[in-house]
């Protein structure tokens, strides 16, 4: 069984990590898939998806703040839209994650949460999930 | 049905992004797979594969230029081949991408193209595609 | 056929690349899967998995040294555990790799090895493998 699901994500800052773990858990639960994997795909070029700590929220702000320091928006880029920094951050973070499903649940480590990464918001974004058994 | 396909890619600069989207679309079309995914795998250690904007070519040059600024070739590396920067760039960019196939086509966002990333060219490179239904 | 396998990895430095290629080869051999893929998943937030050169060991030290230079541990981070740098390094390197299996073996390039990446050791770590035919 395979399920293709679209999720809508509304971001409200230029740079933002949004915890999507519970939405993914729900989608996996509704799919009925007990063992397999979910591919989380971001169909954008200035947003990404990553895994990180689900406990202390300062980890998120540390990561976003340091990426901004490493790749500042105003770095003399040629691209006229002024968001080349966001393209670079997204490319380094990654446009997909594959997460295992075991016993109907996401097989994550104890401290892992899944985050949608906005690097050029605020925007209305989409996320595509492919849930596969196997 | 599963297909393992080798593509040859000839690069002609040290650092280069080459749009491979249409070659992938063609391979997917020829495979006959209607719904599934394609794993794009780079069997090298100084090249990578990424997704990025398919419109303004200055995005490519902004990314390559900034990576070179962030990780200069001459950073006092120990590796005698003189391409440690290329290993780092490739590792951060990633050696594979998984793209969904829907209705016989790559399921990409409107602005997304798929790019082979050369960081130590010019060279003759290979790319391995695994096209799977499911 | 699908196999979910847990590997234990003991790291003994704060930053370390450990070659896990032969352990993966062995797991794939024992699984009996001839054609398919293995998903290598790191269930942590300060460790990662990557592919890199299996020949000159100075490549590993060049990469680790440069990541430390790019993202120093003491960068004024807010997270009280003092390991935000490790979270950033892990996120940029990646928490999973998908490797093809062909004729019962990992389909790697000539110079490619697979490395577990410790960024906040020494620790006892785990790695989850999902070996799938198809």
Short mmCIF file of C-alpha atoms in Angstrom, two decimals, chain B residues 2 4 37 39 41-45 69-72 75-81 83-84 87-88 91-93 95-96 98 128-130 132, chain C residues 35-37 50-53 56 58-59 61-63 66-67 69-70 89 92-93 97-102 107-113 134:
data_model
loop_
_atom_site.label_atom_id
_atom_site.label_comp_id
_atom_site.label_asym_id
_atom_site.label_seq_id
_atom_site.Cartn_x
_atom_site.Cartn_y
_atom_site.Cartn_z
CA UNK B 2 12.95 -1.92 -10.85
CA UNK B 4 19.14 0.35 -12.48
CA UNK B 37 10.38 6.87 -6.86
CA UNK B 39 16.94 7.22 -6.19
CA UNK B 41 23.07 8.15 -6.42
CA UNK B 42 26.49 9.73 -7.02
CA UNK B 43 29.26 7.08 -6.81
CA UNK B 44 31.97 9.69 -6.17
CA UNK B 45 33.38 11.53 -3.14
CA UNK B 69 34.04 31.41 -0.05
CA UNK B 70 32.89 29.28 2.89
CA UNK B 71 35.25 26.38 2.12
CA UNK B 72 38.23 27.69 0.11
CA UNK B 75 42.59 26.16 3.70
CA UNK B 76 45.72 24.41 4.90
CA UNK B 77 44.32 20.91 4.41
CA UNK B 78 46.55 17.86 4.93
CA UNK B 79 45.16 15.66 2.12
CA UNK B 80 47.84 15.65 -0.59
CA UNK B 81 45.45 15.66 -3.56
CA UNK B 83 40.75 18.60 -2.99
CA UNK B 84 39.63 18.33 0.64
CA UNK B 87 35.09 16.37 -0.21
CA UNK B 88 33.55 18.75 2.34
CA UNK B 91 29.43 15.73 1.95
CA UNK B 92 27.37 18.75 2.95
CA UNK B 93 25.42 18.79 -0.33
CA UNK B 95 25.39 12.00 -2.45
CA UNK B 96 21.79 11.06 -3.23
CA UNK B 98 15.07 10.54 -3.72
CA UNK B 128 23.32 5.70 -10.86
CA UNK B 129 19.53 5.76 -11.02
CA UNK B 130 17.26 3.23 -9.37
CA UNK B 132 11.19 1.68 -8.46
CA UNK C 35 18.93 -6.40 -5.22
CA UNK C 36 17.40 -3.54 -3.32
CA UNK C 37 18.63 -0.91 -0.94
CA UNK C 50 27.96 10.25 5.43
CA UNK C 51 29.90 8.83 2.53
CA UNK C 52 33.48 9.78 1.91
CA UNK C 53 36.89 8.69 0.69
CA UNK C 56 43.70 8.63 2.65
CA UNK C 58 43.74 12.71 6.18
CA UNK C 59 40.45 13.37 4.35
CA UNK C 61 40.68 14.74 9.72
CA UNK C 62 40.49 17.56 7.14
CA UNK C 63 36.68 17.36 7.13
CA UNK C 66 37.24 22.24 8.95
CA UNK C 67 33.73 21.66 10.33
CA UNK C 69 36.59 25.76 12.27
CA UNK C 70 33.34 26.60 10.46
CA UNK C 89 27.09 19.71 12.09
CA UNK C 92 24.13 19.61 7.68
CA UNK C 93 25.78 16.18 7.29
CA UNK C 97 21.92 7.56 3.69
CA UNK C 98 20.29 5.25 1.18
CA UNK C 99 22.68 2.83 -0.50
CA UNK C 100 21.77 0.51 -3.36
CA UNK C 101 22.33 -3.24 -3.16
CA UNK C 102 23.29 -5.04 -6.35
CA UNK C 107 26.73 -0.51 -4.80
CA UNK C 108 29.41 2.03 -3.89
CA UNK C 109 31.87 3.96 -6.00
CA UNK C 110 35.50 2.81 -5.98
CA UNK C 111 36.61 5.39 -3.42
CA UNK C 112 33.45 5.49 -1.32
CA UNK C 113 33.24 4.34 2.27
CA UNK C 134 13.15 -4.60 -4.77
#
